[in-house]
């Protein structure tokens, strides 16, 4: 096969869902740091969200499966730790999808802007940690529902 | 010592110290999984443990690379015995009650956050990169453990008494963090890591502030239990941790998922 363009590869990767929050893609999550052809090998550079994130190995497997399905034969996955992943790298599209899904997107202020369920702004933090390493647990006093907040790091 | 320590051996030992701290404490904290006083704390402790185990993979992975004998992070974690571990005595101490666990976490997080901050400027780029990643997570750990120590210390009469008891019990274990040896001297010389003693002032200031908020009395004893980071004298607790942590690889060598 001829070498697919980098733009094409990014599009394929943008169709690979995050295993823990499948409404957003790996590209939305901001963990794909670089895609590059070196001779006839496609190099994909990935950074972990959290050191101990159990999804890391699944993510690598999903990337490999997706690209192989598209006919990429020579593939190299590289791990990059620095610069460390930050929620600033979430795409705008990803932020919108998170909120629609019921997860408040990260805010520079360090807490959710509004309840993703009813839009209420009277909110309280229940715990800095949530169902996955990247989330914190909050509650809305208006609708009384708990919700996940994608914490800002 | 008959053999002179070369830089590569020192670097290997130094990386074991970092990795064994997070491995042993990560394992200890994971013992709470399913047993915490409330669900939110259970999740928070499990997440903290997970971060530390993740950091362990980086440190011990690099240690294996530096050693150059083909040992992986898993090999180092599961196939060494007590005398080859290089963690601080503090992190192998039993969990005790929830307050004692959080006091141990706070005393470690405070040191860990300062240490990682310094290591971000390491002359070894691989170490600087791991420190940069880990320090973001540890900032979260420290915020939570400090808040919890302050909340429980300045809480009810009972929670205050328990936190003071925990502090008195664990205080003799912090001195070891600041004692340097030939490994540290080699790391300082190579610009890889700071002199452990140089962290003490910042540590005392940070811990002093939180303990004051917690209305707890800092013990005035400077006595320090030593022997964890050198591996010379671990407490009996480490052996018990390893029997649990390593039994599968010991009973079924090479087992994989
Ligand atoms: Zn609401």
Coordinates of C-alpha atoms in Angstrom, one line a residue, chain B:
Chain B
X1 CA 33.2 -1.5 51.8
X2 CA 35.8 -3.1 49.6
X3 CA 34.5 -2.1 46.2
X4 CA 34.3 1.5 45.3
X5 CA 30.9 2.6 44.3
X6 CA 30.8 3.6 40.6
X7 CA 28.3 6.1 39.2
X8 CA 26.2 3.5 37.5
X9 CA 25.8 1.4 40.6
X10 CA 24.9 4.5 42.6
X11 CA 22.3 5.6 40.0
X12 CA 20.8 2.1 40.1
X13 CA 20.6 2.2 43.9
X14 CA 19.1 5.7 43.8
X15 CA 16.4 4.7 41.4
X16 CA 15.6 1.6 43.5
X17 CA 15.1 4.0 46.5
X18 CA 12.6 6.1 44.5
X19 CA 10.8 3.1 43.0
X20 CA 10.7 1.0 46.2
X21 CA 9.2 4.0 48.2
X22 CA 6.3 4.2 45.8
X23 CA 6.0 0.5 45.4
X24 CA 5.8 -0.3 49.1
X25 CA 3.6 2.6 50.0
X26 CA 1.4 2.0 47.0
X27 CA 1.0 -1.6 48.1
X28 CA 0.3 -0.5 51.7
X29 CA -2.3 2.0 50.7
X30 CA -4.0 -0.5 48.4
X31 CA -4.6 -2.7 51.4
X32 CA -7.4 -0.2 52.2
X33 CA -9.3 -1.1 49.0
X34 CA -12.8 -2.0 50.1
X35 CA -12.1 -1.3 53.8
X36 CA -12.1 2.5 54.1
X37 CA -14.5 4.4 56.5
X38 CA -16.5 5.9 53.6
X39 CA -16.8 5.2 49.9
X40 CA -15.1 8.5 48.8
X41 CA -12.1 7.8 50.9
X42 CA -11.9 4.3 49.5
X43 CA -11.8 5.6 46.0
X44 CA -9.3 8.3 46.9
X45 CA -7.0 5.8 48.5
X46 CA -7.2 3.4 45.6
X47 CA -6.4 6.2 43.2
X48 CA -3.5 7.3 45.2
X49 CA -2.2 3.8 45.4
X50 CA -2.6 3.5 41.6
X51 CA -0.6 6.6 40.9
X52 CA 2.2 5.4 43.1
X53 CA 2.3 1.9 41.4
X54 CA 2.4 3.7 38.1
X55 CA 5.3 5.9 39.2
X56 CA 7.0 2.7 40.4
X57 CA 6.8 1.3 36.9
X58 CA 8.7 4.3 35.6
X59 CA 11.4 4.3 38.4
X60 CA 12.0 0.5 38.5
X61 CA 11.8 0.3 34.7
X62 CA 14.6 2.9 34.5
X63 CA 16.5 1.1 37.2
X64 CA 16.4 -2.1 35.2
X65 CA 17.6 -0.2 32.2
X66 CA 20.5 1.4 34.1
X67 CA 21.5 -1.9 35.7
X68 CA 21.7 -3.4 32.2
X69 CA 21.1 -7.0 33.2
X70 CA 17.8 -7.3 31.5
X71 CA 15.7 -7.0 34.6
X72 CA 12.2 -5.4 34.1
X73 CA 10.2 -3.4 36.6
X74 CA 8.2 -6.5 37.3
X75 CA 11.3 -8.6 38.0
X76 CA 12.6 -6.0 40.4
X77 CA 9.3 -5.7 42.2
X78 CA 8.4 -9.4 42.5
X79 CA 11.7 -11.2 42.6
X80 CA 13.9 -9.4 45.1
X81 CA 13.9 -10.2 48.8
X82 CA 13.8 -7.9 51.8
X83 CA 17.5 -7.1 51.9
X84 CA 17.5 -5.8 48.4
X85 CA 14.7 -3.3 49.0
X86 CA 15.7 0.3 49.4
X87 CA 12.6 2.0 50.6
X88 CA 12.3 4.3 53.6
X89 CA 11.2 2.6 56.9
X90 CA 8.3 5.0 57.0
X91 CA 6.5 3.6 54.0
X92 CA 6.6 0.0 55.3
X93 CA 5.0 0.8 58.6
X94 CA 1.5 -0.8 59.1
X95 CA -1.6 1.2 58.1
X96 CA -3.0 1.3 61.7
X97 CA -6.3 3.2 61.7
X98 CA -7.4 5.6 58.9
X99 CA -5.8 8.6 60.7
X100 CA -2.5 6.8 61.0
X101 CA -2.5 5.9 57.3
X102 CA -3.2 9.5 56.4
X103 CA -0.5 10.8 58.8
X104 CA 2.0 8.5 57.2
X105 CA 0.8 9.6 53.7
X106 CA 1.2 13.3 54.6
X107 CA 4.6 12.9 56.1
X108 CA 5.7 11.1 52.9
X109 CA 3.8 13.3 50.4
X110 CA 5.5 16.4 51.9
X111 CA 8.9 15.0 51.4
X112 CA 8.0 13.4 48.0
X113 CA 6.7 16.6 46.6
X114 CA 9.8 18.6 47.6
X115 CA 12.1 15.8 46.3
X116 CA 10.3 15.5 42.9
X117 CA 10.5 19.3 42.5
X118 CA 14.2 19.1 42.9
X119 CA 14.5 16.1 40.6
X120 CA 12.8 18.0 37.8
X121 CA 16.1 19.8 37.5
X122 CA 18.1 16.6 37.4
X123 CA 21.0 16.4 35.0
X124 CA 19.6 13.1 33.9
X125 CA 16.8 13.9 31.5
X126 CA 15.0 10.6 32.1
X127 CA 14.8 11.3 35.8
X128 CA 13.6 14.9 35.2
X129 CA 10.9 13.6 32.9
X130 CA 9.5 11.0 35.4
X131 CA 9.7 13.6 38.2
X132 CA 7.7 16.1 36.1
X133 CA 5.0 13.6 35.5
X134 CA 4.9 12.3 39.1
X135 CA 5.0 15.7 40.7
X136 CA 1.6 16.7 39.2
X137 CA 0.0 13.6 40.8
X138 CA 1.8 14.1 44.1
X139 CA 0.6 17.7 44.3
X140 CA -2.9 16.2 44.5
X141 CA -1.9 13.6 47.0
X142 CA -0.3 16.2 49.2
X143 CA -3.3 18.5 49.0
X144 CA -5.6 15.7 50.2
X145 CA -3.4 14.2 52.9
X146 CA -2.6 17.7 54.3
X147 CA -6.4 18.6 54.4
X148 CA -7.2 15.3 56.0
X149 CA -4.5 15.6 58.7
X150 CA -5.7 19.2 59.4
X151 CA -9.3 18.2 59.5
X152 CA -8.8 15.2 61.8
X153 CA -6.3 16.9 64.0
X154 CA -8.5 19.9 64.5
X155 CA -11.6 17.7 64.7
X156 CA -13.2 16.0 67.7
X157 CA -11.4 15.2 70.9
X158 CA -11.1 11.6 69.8
X159 CA -9.8 12.3 66.3
X160 CA -7.3 14.8 67.7
X161 CA -6.0 12.2 70.1
X162 CA -5.6 9.6 67.4
X163 CA -3.8 11.9 65.1
X164 CA -1.4 13.0 67.9
X165 CA -0.7 9.3 68.7
X166 CA -0.1 8.6 65.0
X167 CA 2.3 11.6 64.7
X168 CA 4.2 10.5 67.8
X169 CA 4.5 7.0 66.5
X170 CA 5.7 8.0 63.0
X171 CA 7.9 11.0 63.7
X172 CA 11.0 8.9 64.4
X173 CA 10.8 7.6 60.8
X174 CA 11.1 10.9 59.0
X175 CA 14.8 11.5 60.0
X176 CA 15.9 8.8 57.5
X177 CA 14.6 11.0 54.6
X178 CA 17.4 13.5 55.2
X179 CA 20.4 11.3 55.9
X180 CA 22.8 11.0 53.0
X181 CA 25.3 8.3 52.2
X182 CA 27.8 7.4 49.5
X183 CA 25.0 6.8 47.0
X184 CA 23.6 10.3 47.6
X185 CA 27.1 11.8 47.5
X186 CA 27.6 10.3 44.1
X187 CA 24.2 11.6 42.8
X188 CA 25.0 15.1 44.1
X189 CA 28.4 15.1 42.4
X190 CA 26.8 14.1 39.1
X191 CA 24.0 16.7 39.4
X192 CA 21.4 13.9 39.4
X193 CA 19.8 14.6 42.7
X194 CA 20.0 17.0 45.7
X195 CA 21.7 16.4 49.0
X196 CA 18.9 14.8 51.1
X197 CA 19.8 17.1 54.0
X198 CA 19.1 20.2 51.9
X199 CA 15.4 19.3 51.8
X200 CA 15.0 19.5 55.6
X201 CA 14.2 23.2 56.0
X202 CA 11.5 23.3 53.4
X203 CA 10.1 20.1 54.8
X204 CA 10.0 21.4 58.4
X205 CA 8.3 24.6 57.2
X206 CA 5.7 22.8 55.2
X207 CA 4.9 20.1 57.8
X208 CA 5.0 22.7 60.6
X209 CA 2.4 24.8 58.9
X210 CA 0.0 21.8 58.4
X211 CA 0.6 20.4 61.9
X212 CA -0.2 23.9 63.4
X213 CA -3.4 24.0 61.4
X214 CA -4.1 20.5 62.7
X215 CA -3.5 21.8 66.3
X216 CA -1.0 18.9 66.8
X217 CA 2.2 19.1 68.7
X218 CA 5.4 18.4 66.8
X219 CA 7.5 15.9 68.8
X220 CA 10.8 17.5 69.7
X221 CA 12.8 14.3 69.5
X222 CA 15.4 14.1 66.7
X223 CA 15.8 10.4 67.1
X224 CA 15.7 8.6 63.7
X225 CA 15.2 5.0 62.8
X226 CA 17.5 4.2 59.9
X227 CA 18.3 1.3 57.7
X228 CA 15.5 1.2 55.1
X229 CA 17.1 3.2 52.2
X230 CA 20.4 1.4 52.7
X231 CA 18.6 -2.0 53.0
X232 CA 20.7 -2.7 56.1
X233 CA 17.9 -2.9 58.6
X234 CA 14.3 -3.1 57.4
X235 CA 11.5 -3.6 59.9
X236 CA 9.9 -7.0 60.1
X237 CA 6.8 -5.5 58.4
X238 CA 8.5 -5.5 55.0
X239 CA 8.8 -9.3 54.9
X240 CA 5.1 -9.6 55.5
X241 CA 4.3 -7.2 52.7
X242 CA 6.4 -9.1 50.3
X243 CA 4.9 -12.5 51.2
X244 CA 1.5 -11.0 50.1
X245 CA 2.8 -8.9 47.2
X246 CA 5.1 -11.6 45.7
X247 CA 3.4 -14.9 46.4
X248 CA 1.9 -15.4 42.9
X249 CA 5.3 -14.9 41.1
X250 CA 7.0 -17.0 43.7
X251 CA 4.4 -19.8 43.6
X252 CA 4.0 -19.7 39.8
X253 CA 7.2 -18.3 38.4
X254 CA 6.7 -16.4 35.1
X255 CA 2.9 -16.5 35.4
X256 CA 1.2 -13.8 33.1
X257 CA -2.3 -12.7 32.4

